[in-house]
Structure formats: C-alpha cells, structure tokens
Amino acid sequence: MAATDTGRLLVPRRLSGSRLDPPAAPRPAVPALWLVDTDEYRAYASRHAPDILDDQELAHAAQLVRAADRDAYACAHVALRLLLGAYLGVAAREVVVERAPCAHCDEPHGRPVVRGGGLHFSLSHCEGLSLLAFATTPVGVDVEPVPDPAAIAEVADVLHPREAAELAILPAPGRPPAFTRVWTRKEAYLKGTGVGLSADPAADYVGAGPVPASPPGWTLSDVLAPRGHHAAVALARLSDGA
C-alpha cells in the first residue's frame, strides 16, 4: 500500500513486529512510506537482526556507543531489509544494497541502491523513529525532531533567503516547527538527488509555509509524523527523465 494523501500530508503505514505480508508495490508518482517506532519494534529487530543484517551492518551497529543509537540503527535496517525483500521477492538477507556513482566524482559512494534500478528507496532515522520510502523513481525522505530555538539560531545560514524571511515574520513559538518543516523538505530533496548535504542547503528554495515549494523535476510532500517531529519526502518526476 502506498502512502495515503490527506490533501497536505502523506500518511505512512506503521511497521509492526509481526509477520510482514507482501506489500503492494509502489506506483508511479506515489511513494510507499513506512514509519517504524523504535520502542514498538526494538524486541523484534533485536531478535531477528543476526539473521537479517549483513556482517557490515552488524559490525556498524556494534560500534555505536549509545544503546538508543544501536536500537534506532537496528530497527531501521531490519525494517529496510524486510521491506526491500518483500518488494523484490527475495529473502531479506539476500537483498544486495550497493552504492550509486557519486553525483560529484562518479565514484561508487553515492546513495544506496538495489541492483536493477526498478525500485528506489530512502531511509531516515532519528532517536525513536525511522521513516522509509520506496518508489519507482529516485526518492528521498527525512524525519527530524523539532529543535529548541537556540539550535535554530546556530544553523540559520542553511536556509534560502526567502525561507529565512518567512521564518522571521512568524511568532517566536512558531519558528522551531516551521524550521523543522523546511529542513526535512530540504534534506529529503538533497538525499533524493544523491548529493546530500555535500551541496549547499541554502541554494534551493523549498518554502516554510504549509505547502512545499517543489524544485524543478521533483515533487515535495510533507509526511505525517508523531508529535514533536516533522517529516518530508521528495520524489523525482517521471516526465523529467528520472
């Protein structure tokens, strides 16, 4: 099942710690979105991670110092492999994730991809939550907690001048959620293009208002997220050669 469109927000499905029936494949122009709550999924991910994650993923998880980071990583990547396997029709551990050519130097350290190019995916996780997107064209996704006002002041230069102006006219209590809305849109788009934060985040305008401003060739949508968080997804349009 793809995400549900409520008019302004796309609503992801929640992945539970139970048997995963084969999900419906993503449709053109409609990403399939899945939300994973770490608290709900931790026991399942911990039990199945040794049989699902590859050696590199297990080693990376073991290197994380904080238990919360290990839990978030394990939940996100177990969910990713299970869903990729379900969409591709293979066992989760048999999914081969590679790196696309870098958008800057063409070396193989770009965004993660699966072989064949028929299915695109993106993953974002923060403490307590993971958001996954699957699509028939390049896709990027991001989920973030709303920061405190002091943190926003420190990163104000990452905004496009128009976005900064839009935030400046808001009452002080409305700026943190609006900033997070802008940032998730921006990061989802940059992840979708494959350049990530190696590009200047201030270069592209995505808007701070209720409706995203989509860059050329892309569709930006806000995603329904739990209280205290914002999320967004960026999808390349078929008509633009994606």
PDB file of C-alpha atoms in Angstrom:
ATOM      1  CA  MET A   1       0.000   0.000   0.000  1.00  0.00           C
ATOM      2  CA  ALA A   2       1.270   3.458  -0.872  1.00  0.00           C
ATOM      3  CA  ALA A   3       1.055   6.442   1.416  1.00  0.00           C
ATOM      4  CA  THR A   4      -2.367   7.977   1.965  1.00  0.00           C
ATOM      5  CA  ASP A   5      -2.759  11.568   0.771  1.00  0.00           C
ATOM      6  CA  THR A   6      -4.828  13.680   3.178  1.00  0.00           C
ATOM      7  CA  GLY A   7      -4.572  16.765   0.950  1.00  0.00           C
ATOM      8  CA  ARG A   8      -1.478  18.265   2.571  1.00  0.00           C
ATOM      9  CA  LEU A   9       0.175  15.359   4.380  1.00  0.00           C
ATOM     10  CA  LEU A  10       1.096  11.893   3.209  1.00  0.00           C
ATOM     11  CA  VAL A  11       0.328   9.295   5.877  1.00  0.00           C
ATOM     12  CA  PRO A  12       2.818   6.424   6.200  1.00  0.00           C
ATOM     13  CA  ARG A  13       1.968   2.886   7.227  1.00  0.00           C
ATOM     14  CA  ARG A  14       3.368   1.692  10.556  1.00  0.00           C
ATOM     15  CA  LEU A  15       5.530  -1.417  10.536  1.00  0.00           C
ATOM     16  CA  SER A  16       4.778  -3.727  13.454  1.00  0.00           C
ATOM     17  CA  GLY A  17       6.830  -6.542  14.907  1.00  0.00           C
ATOM     18  CA  SER A  18       4.787  -9.275  13.299  1.00  0.00           C
ATOM     19  CA  ARG A  19       4.720 -11.245  10.072  1.00  0.00           C
ATOM     20  CA  LEU A  20       5.034  -8.962   7.033  1.00  0.00           C
ATOM     21  CA  ASP A  21       2.612  -9.797   4.274  1.00  0.00           C
ATOM     22  CA  PRO A  22       3.878  -8.854   0.786  1.00  0.00           C
ATOM     23  CA  PRO A  23       3.116  -5.124   0.457  1.00  0.00           C
ATOM     24  CA  ALA A  24       1.670  -3.670  -2.719  1.00  0.00           C
ATOM     25  CA  ALA A  25       4.383  -2.321  -4.998  1.00  0.00           C
ATOM     26  CA  PRO A  26       4.886   1.462  -5.182  1.00  0.00           C
ATOM     27  CA  ARG A  27       3.006   3.135  -8.018  1.00  0.00           C
ATOM     28  CA  PRO A  28       4.357   5.857 -10.327  1.00  0.00           C
ATOM     29  CA  ALA A  29       4.214   9.272  -8.646  1.00  0.00           C
ATOM     30  CA  VAL A  30       3.097   7.694  -5.339  1.00  0.00           C
ATOM     31  CA  PRO A  31       5.817   6.698  -2.847  1.00  0.00           C
ATOM     32  CA  ALA A  32       5.203   3.901  -0.373  1.00  0.00           C
ATOM     33  CA  LEU A  33       6.013   5.222   3.111  1.00  0.00           C
ATOM     34  CA  TRP A  34       6.601   3.230   6.290  1.00  0.00           C
ATOM     35  CA  LEU A  35       7.094   4.515   9.830  1.00  0.00           C
ATOM     36  CA  VAL A  36       8.926   2.442  12.447  1.00  0.00           C
ATOM     37  CA  ASP A  37       8.619   3.243  16.154  1.00  0.00           C
ATOM     38  CA  THR A  38      11.801   2.050  17.883  1.00  0.00           C
ATOM     39  CA  ASP A  39      10.047   1.284  21.161  1.00  0.00           C
ATOM     40  CA  GLU A  40       7.475  -0.880  19.396  1.00  0.00           C
ATOM     41  CA  TYR A  41       9.930  -2.571  17.031  1.00  0.00           C
ATOM     42  CA  ARG A  42      13.021  -2.970  19.269  1.00  0.00           C
ATOM     43  CA  ALA A  43      12.319  -6.505  20.506  1.00  0.00           C
ATOM     44  CA  TYR A  44      11.533  -7.799  17.007  1.00  0.00           C
ATOM     45  CA  ALA A  45      14.582  -6.127  15.459  1.00  0.00           C
ATOM     46  CA  SER A  46      16.904  -7.378  18.199  1.00  0.00           C
ATOM     47  CA  ARG A  47      15.642 -10.940  17.789  1.00  0.00           C
ATOM     48  CA  HIS A  48      15.949 -11.011  14.001  1.00  0.00           C
ATOM     49  CA  ALA A  49      18.935  -8.731  13.320  1.00  0.00           C
ATOM     50  CA  PRO A  50      21.548 -11.557  13.399  1.00  0.00           C
ATOM     51  CA  ASP A  51      19.646 -13.419  10.666  1.00  0.00           C
ATOM     52  CA  ILE A  52      18.693 -10.403   8.559  1.00  0.00           C
ATOM     53  CA  LEU A  53      21.520  -7.838   8.662  1.00  0.00           C
ATOM     54  CA  ASP A  54      24.763  -8.466   6.814  1.00  0.00           C
ATOM     55  CA  ASP A  55      28.166  -8.571   8.505  1.00  0.00           C
ATOM     56  CA  GLN A  56      28.931  -4.921   7.751  1.00  0.00           C
ATOM     57  CA  GLU A  57      25.630  -3.744   9.216  1.00  0.00           C
ATOM     58  CA  LEU A  58      26.077  -5.871  12.342  1.00  0.00           C
ATOM     59  CA  ALA A  59      29.595  -4.513  12.815  1.00  0.00           C
ATOM     60  CA  HIS A  60      28.419  -0.924  12.406  1.00  0.00           C
ATOM     61  CA  ALA A  61      25.643  -1.418  14.952  1.00  0.00           C
ATOM     62  CA  ALA A  62      28.107  -2.904  17.442  1.00  0.00           C
ATOM     63  CA  GLN A  63      30.360   0.157  17.134  1.00  0.00           C
ATOM     64  CA  LEU A  64      27.637   2.575  18.211  1.00  0.00           C
ATOM     65  CA  VAL A  65      28.230   3.660  21.808  1.00  0.00           C
ATOM     66  CA  ARG A  66      24.724   4.680  22.875  1.00  0.00           C
ATOM     67  CA  ALA A  67      22.089   1.979  23.261  1.00  0.00           C
ATOM     68  CA  ALA A  68      19.492   4.322  21.740  1.00  0.00           C
ATOM     69  CA  ASP A  69      21.618   4.692  18.607  1.00  0.00           C
ATOM     70  CA  ARG A  70      22.115   0.919  18.334  1.00  0.00           C
ATOM     71  CA  ASP A  71      18.378   0.352  18.704  1.00  0.00           C
ATOM     72  CA  ALA A  72      17.490   3.004  16.113  1.00  0.00           C
ATOM     73  CA  TYR A  73      20.024   1.623  13.632  1.00  0.00           C
ATOM     74  CA  ALA A  74      18.939  -1.991  14.085  1.00  0.00           C
ATOM     75  CA  CYS A  75      15.242  -1.159  13.789  1.00  0.00           C
ATOM     76  CA  ALA A  76      15.766   0.983  10.684  1.00  0.00           C
ATOM     77  CA  HIS A  77      17.923  -1.527   8.839  1.00  0.00           C
ATOM     78  CA  VAL A  78      15.970  -4.646   9.776  1.00  0.00           C
ATOM     79  CA  ALA A  79      12.831  -2.874   8.544  1.00  0.00           C
ATOM     80  CA  LEU A  80      14.603  -1.749   5.375  1.00  0.00           C
ATOM     81  CA  ARG A  81      15.793  -5.244   4.503  1.00  0.00           C
ATOM     82  CA  LEU A  82      12.434  -6.833   5.264  1.00  0.00           C
ATOM     83  CA  LEU A  83      10.579  -4.349   3.086  1.00  0.00           C
ATOM     84  CA  LEU A  84      13.111  -4.477   0.251  1.00  0.00           C
ATOM     85  CA  GLY A  85      12.924  -8.267   0.334  1.00  0.00           C
ATOM     86  CA  ALA A  86       9.123  -8.166   0.255  1.00  0.00           C
ATOM     87  CA  TYR A  87       9.067  -5.751  -2.688  1.00  0.00           C
ATOM     88  CA  LEU A  88      11.769  -7.633  -4.610  1.00  0.00           C
ATOM     89  CA  GLY A  89      10.513 -11.121  -3.775  1.00  0.00           C
ATOM     90  CA  VAL A  90      13.722 -12.334  -2.112  1.00  0.00           C
ATOM     91  CA  ALA A  91      14.799 -13.201   1.420  1.00  0.00           C
ATOM     92  CA  ALA A  92      15.701 -10.131   3.475  1.00  0.00           C
ATOM     93  CA  ARG A  93      19.333 -11.175   3.998  1.00  0.00           C
ATOM     94  CA  GLU A  94      19.758 -11.826   0.266  1.00  0.00           C
ATOM     95  CA  VAL A  95      18.995  -8.205  -0.648  1.00  0.00           C
ATOM     96  CA  VAL A  96      22.103  -6.632  -2.186  1.00  0.00           C
ATOM     97  CA  VAL A  97      22.444  -2.923  -1.466  1.00  0.00           C
ATOM     98  CA  GLU A  98      25.097  -1.107  -3.489  1.00  0.00           C
ATOM     99  CA  ARG A  99      26.255   2.470  -3.864  1.00  0.00           C
ATOM    100  CA  ALA A 100      25.339   4.540  -6.891  1.00  0.00           C
ATOM    101  CA  PRO A 101      28.027   6.663  -8.574  1.00  0.00           C
ATOM    102  CA  CYS A 102      28.706   9.846  -6.627  1.00  0.00           C
ATOM    103  CA  ALA A 103      26.924  12.894  -8.048  1.00  0.00           C
ATOM    104  CA  HIS A 104      30.190  14.854  -7.822  1.00  0.00           C
ATOM    105  CA  CYS A 105      33.014  12.485  -8.768  1.00  0.00           C
ATOM    106  CA  ASP A 106      31.271   9.407 -10.252  1.00  0.00           C
ATOM    107  CA  GLU A 107      32.996   7.106  -7.750  1.00  0.00           C
ATOM    108  CA  PRO A 108      30.793   4.337  -6.201  1.00  0.00           C
ATOM    109  CA  HIS A 109      29.983   6.076  -2.923  1.00  0.00           C
ATOM    110  CA  GLY A 110      26.695   7.770  -3.812  1.00  0.00           C
ATOM    111  CA  ARG A 111      23.259   6.985  -2.431  1.00  0.00           C
ATOM    112  CA  PRO A 112      22.345   3.366  -1.580  1.00  0.00           C
ATOM    113  CA  VAL A 113      20.584   1.492  -4.393  1.00  0.00           C
ATOM    114  CA  VAL A 114      19.440  -2.031  -5.198  1.00  0.00           C
ATOM    115  CA  ARG A 115      20.566  -3.791  -8.346  1.00  0.00           C
ATOM    116  CA  GLY A 116      18.470  -3.321 -11.440  1.00  0.00           C
ATOM    117  CA  GLY A 117      17.170   0.187 -10.767  1.00  0.00           C
ATOM    118  CA  GLY A 118      13.486  -0.766 -10.789  1.00  0.00           C
ATOM    119  CA  LEU A 119      12.991   0.058  -7.121  1.00  0.00           C
ATOM    120  CA  HIS A 120      14.312   3.170  -5.398  1.00  0.00           C
ATOM    121  CA  PHE A 121      14.383   3.698  -1.652  1.00  0.00           C
ATOM    122  CA  SER A 122      15.415   6.128   1.058  1.00  0.00           C
ATOM    123  CA  LEU A 123      15.820   5.803   4.810  1.00  0.00           C
ATOM    124  CA  SER A 124      15.931   8.341   7.619  1.00  0.00           C
ATOM    125  CA  HIS A 125      16.082   7.723  11.330  1.00  0.00           C
ATOM    126  CA  CYS A 126      16.355   9.762  14.485  1.00  0.00           C
ATOM    127  CA  GLU A 127      16.175   8.622  18.077  1.00  0.00           C
ATOM    128  CA  GLY A 128      12.914   6.724  18.445  1.00  0.00           C
ATOM    129  CA  LEU A 129      11.732   6.828  14.829  1.00  0.00           C
ATOM    130  CA  SER A 130      12.606   5.610  11.349  1.00  0.00           C
ATOM    131  CA  LEU A 131      10.936   6.624   8.097  1.00  0.00           C
ATOM    132  CA  LEU A 132      11.358   4.601   4.901  1.00  0.00           C
ATOM    133  CA  ALA A 133      10.257   5.419   1.372  1.00  0.00           C
ATOM    134  CA  PHE A 134      10.062   3.197  -1.727  1.00  0.00           C
ATOM    135  CA  ALA A 135       9.278   4.416  -5.226  1.00  0.00           C
ATOM    136  CA  THR A 136       9.616   3.743  -8.941  1.00  0.00           C
ATOM    137  CA  THR A 137      11.765   6.873  -9.390  1.00  0.00           C
ATOM    138  CA  PRO A 138      14.536   8.368  -7.208  1.00  0.00           C
ATOM    139  CA  VAL A 139      13.214   9.292  -3.778  1.00  0.00           C
ATOM    140  CA  GLY A 140      14.484  10.962  -0.625  1.00  0.00           C
ATOM    141  CA  VAL A 141      12.988  11.065   2.841  1.00  0.00           C
ATOM    142  CA  ASP A 142      13.761  12.759   6.149  1.00  0.00           C
ATOM    143  CA  VAL A 143      12.324  12.803   9.673  1.00  0.00           C
ATOM    144  CA  GLU A 144      13.573  15.101  12.441  1.00  0.00           C
ATOM    145  CA  PRO A 145      12.597  16.159  15.961  1.00  0.00           C
ATOM    146  CA  VAL A 146      11.683  19.809  16.447  1.00  0.00           C
ATOM    147  CA  PRO A 147      14.776  21.525  17.951  1.00  0.00           C
ATOM    148  CA  ASP A 148      14.879  24.223  20.585  1.00  0.00           C
ATOM    149  CA  PRO A 149      15.108  27.889  19.467  1.00  0.00           C
ATOM    150  CA  ALA A 150      18.823  28.155  20.321  1.00  0.00           C
ATOM    151  CA  ALA A 151      19.674  25.361  17.914  1.00  0.00           C
ATOM    152  CA  ILE A 152      17.818  27.135  15.110  1.00  0.00           C
ATOM    153  CA  ALA A 153      19.801  30.333  15.599  1.00  0.00           C
ATOM    154  CA  GLU A 154      23.031  28.370  15.191  1.00  0.00           C
ATOM    155  CA  VAL A 155      22.067  26.947  11.779  1.00  0.00           C
ATOM    156  CA  ALA A 156      20.147  29.875  10.289  1.00  0.00           C
ATOM    157  CA  ASP A 157      22.633  30.164   7.417  1.00  0.00           C
ATOM    158  CA  VAL A 158      21.479  26.840   5.936  1.00  0.00           C
ATOM    159  CA  LEU A 159      18.247  28.461   4.765  1.00  0.00           C
ATOM    160  CA  HIS A 160      17.463  30.072   1.458  1.00  0.00           C
ATOM    161  CA  PRO A 161      16.989  33.859   1.941  1.00  0.00           C
ATOM    162  CA  ARG A 162      13.264  33.578   1.196  1.00  0.00           C
ATOM    163  CA  GLU A 163      12.893  30.782   3.754  1.00  0.00           C
ATOM    164  CA  ALA A 164      14.752  32.831   6.360  1.00  0.00           C
ATOM    165  CA  ALA A 165      12.430  35.772   5.676  1.00  0.00           C
ATOM    166  CA  GLU A 166       9.354  33.543   6.008  1.00  0.00           C
ATOM    167  CA  LEU A 167      10.567  32.265   9.379  1.00  0.00           C
ATOM    168  CA  ALA A 168      11.478  35.746  10.610  1.00  0.00           C
ATOM    169  CA  ILE A 169       7.897  37.009  10.373  1.00  0.00           C
ATOM    170  CA  LEU A 170       6.491  34.137  12.437  1.00  0.00           C
ATOM    171  CA  PRO A 171       5.833  34.473  16.185  1.00  0.00           C
ATOM    172  CA  ALA A 172       8.751  33.034  18.153  1.00  0.00           C
ATOM    173  CA  PRO A 173       6.884  29.860  19.259  1.00  0.00           C
ATOM    174  CA  GLY A 174       6.098  29.011  15.621  1.00  0.00           C
ATOM    175  CA  ARG A 175       9.660  29.175  14.345  1.00  0.00           C
ATOM    176  CA  PRO A 176      11.028  25.825  15.607  1.00  0.00           C
ATOM    177  CA  PRO A 177       8.307  23.695  13.952  1.00  0.00           C
ATOM    178  CA  ALA A 178       8.446  25.791  10.776  1.00  0.00           C
ATOM    179  CA  PHE A 179      12.226  25.459  10.634  1.00  0.00           C
ATOM    180  CA  THR A 180      11.959  21.672  11.007  1.00  0.00           C
ATOM    181  CA  ARG A 181       9.384  21.602   8.238  1.00  0.00           C
ATOM    182  CA  VAL A 182      11.801  23.471   5.951  1.00  0.00           C
ATOM    183  CA  TRP A 183      14.779  21.341   6.922  1.00  0.00           C
ATOM    184  CA  THR A 184      13.086  17.972   6.363  1.00  0.00           C
ATOM    185  CA  ARG A 185      11.901  19.105   2.935  1.00  0.00           C
ATOM    186  CA  LYS A 186      15.385  20.314   2.086  1.00  0.00           C
ATOM    187  CA  GLU A 187      17.186  17.192   3.262  1.00  0.00           C
ATOM    188  CA  ALA A 188      14.667  14.850   1.611  1.00  0.00           C
ATOM    189  CA  TYR A 189      15.235  16.640  -1.702  1.00  0.00           C
ATOM    190  CA  LEU A 190      19.039  16.615  -1.409  1.00  0.00           C
ATOM    191  CA  LYS A 191      19.018  12.919  -0.482  1.00  0.00           C
ATOM    192  CA  GLY A 192      16.777  12.180  -3.442  1.00  0.00           C
ATOM    193  CA  THR A 193      19.124  13.901  -5.875  1.00  0.00           C
ATOM    194  CA  GLY A 194      22.022  11.898  -4.477  1.00  0.00           C
ATOM    195  CA  VAL A 195      24.155  14.875  -3.467  1.00  0.00           C
ATOM    196  CA  GLY A 196      23.031  15.020   0.162  1.00  0.00           C
ATOM    197  CA  LEU A 197      24.441  17.691   2.432  1.00  0.00           C
ATOM    198  CA  SER A 198      27.592  17.995   0.348  1.00  0.00           C
ATOM    199  CA  ALA A 199      25.535  20.562  -1.567  1.00  0.00           C
ATOM    200  CA  ASP A 200      24.723  23.997  -0.165  1.00  0.00           C
ATOM    201  CA  PRO A 201      21.357  23.631   1.627  1.00  0.00           C
ATOM    202  CA  ALA A 202      20.695  27.349   1.168  1.00  0.00           C
ATOM    203  CA  ALA A 203      20.804  27.106  -2.620  1.00  0.00           C
ATOM    204  CA  ASP A 204      17.341  25.576  -3.132  1.00  0.00           C
ATOM    205  CA  TYR A 205      14.033  27.069  -2.035  1.00  0.00           C
ATOM    206  CA  VAL A 206      11.538  24.586  -0.561  1.00  0.00           C
ATOM    207  CA  GLY A 207       9.372  27.009   1.433  1.00  0.00           C
ATOM    208  CA  ALA A 208       8.481  27.398   5.108  1.00  0.00           C
ATOM    209  CA  GLY A 209       4.722  27.587   4.589  1.00  0.00           C
ATOM    210  CA  PRO A 210       2.081  24.860   4.730  1.00  0.00           C
ATOM    211  CA  VAL A 211       2.607  23.855   1.085  1.00  0.00           C
ATOM    212  CA  PRO A 212       6.101  22.812  -0.045  1.00  0.00           C
ATOM    213  CA  ALA A 213       7.761  24.537  -2.987  1.00  0.00           C
ATOM    214  CA  SER A 214       8.959  21.716  -5.226  1.00  0.00           C
ATOM    215  CA  PRO A 215      12.274  22.182  -7.078  1.00  0.00           C
ATOM    216  CA  PRO A 216      12.229  21.582 -10.853  1.00  0.00           C
ATOM    217  CA  GLY A 217      11.802  17.900 -11.688  1.00  0.00           C
ATOM    218  CA  TRP A 218      10.736  16.919  -8.178  1.00  0.00           C
ATOM    219  CA  THR A 219       7.589  16.717  -6.058  1.00  0.00           C
ATOM    220  CA  LEU A 220       7.968  17.561  -2.373  1.00  0.00           C
ATOM    221  CA  SER A 221       5.349  16.442   0.149  1.00  0.00           C
ATOM    222  CA  ASP A 222       5.114  16.694   3.911  1.00  0.00           C
ATOM    223  CA  VAL A 223       4.598  13.415   5.765  1.00  0.00           C
ATOM    224  CA  LEU A 224       2.507  12.928   8.890  1.00  0.00           C
ATOM    225  CA  ALA A 225       4.886  12.348  11.809  1.00  0.00           C
ATOM    226  CA  PRO A 226       4.381  11.824  15.553  1.00  0.00           C
ATOM    227  CA  ARG A 227       4.024  14.876  17.764  1.00  0.00           C
ATOM    228  CA  GLY A 228       7.267  16.799  18.149  1.00  0.00           C
ATOM    229  CA  HIS A 229       8.596  15.726  14.743  1.00  0.00           C
ATOM    230  CA  HIS A 230       8.327  16.721  11.102  1.00  0.00           C
ATOM    231  CA  ALA A 231       8.955  14.617   8.016  1.00  0.00           C
ATOM    232  CA  ALA A 232       9.021  15.031   4.246  1.00  0.00           C
ATOM    233  CA  VAL A 233       9.508  13.038   1.057  1.00  0.00           C
ATOM    234  CA  ALA A 234      10.900  14.126  -2.322  1.00  0.00           C
ATOM    235  CA  LEU A 235      10.063  12.175  -5.475  1.00  0.00           C
ATOM    236  CA  ALA A 236      11.598  12.592  -8.929  1.00  0.00           C
ATOM    237  CA  ARG A 237       9.001  13.086 -11.646  1.00  0.00           C
ATOM    238  CA  LEU A 238       8.833  10.552 -14.458  1.00  0.00           C
ATOM    239  CA  SER A 239       8.446  13.246 -17.099  1.00  0.00           C
ATOM    240  CA  ASP A 240      11.807  14.742 -16.147  1.00  0.00           C
ATOM    241  CA  GLY A 241      13.896  11.751 -17.149  1.00  0.00           C
ATOM    242  CA  ALA A 242      14.311  10.248 -13.681  1.00  0.00           C
TER     243      ALA A 242
END
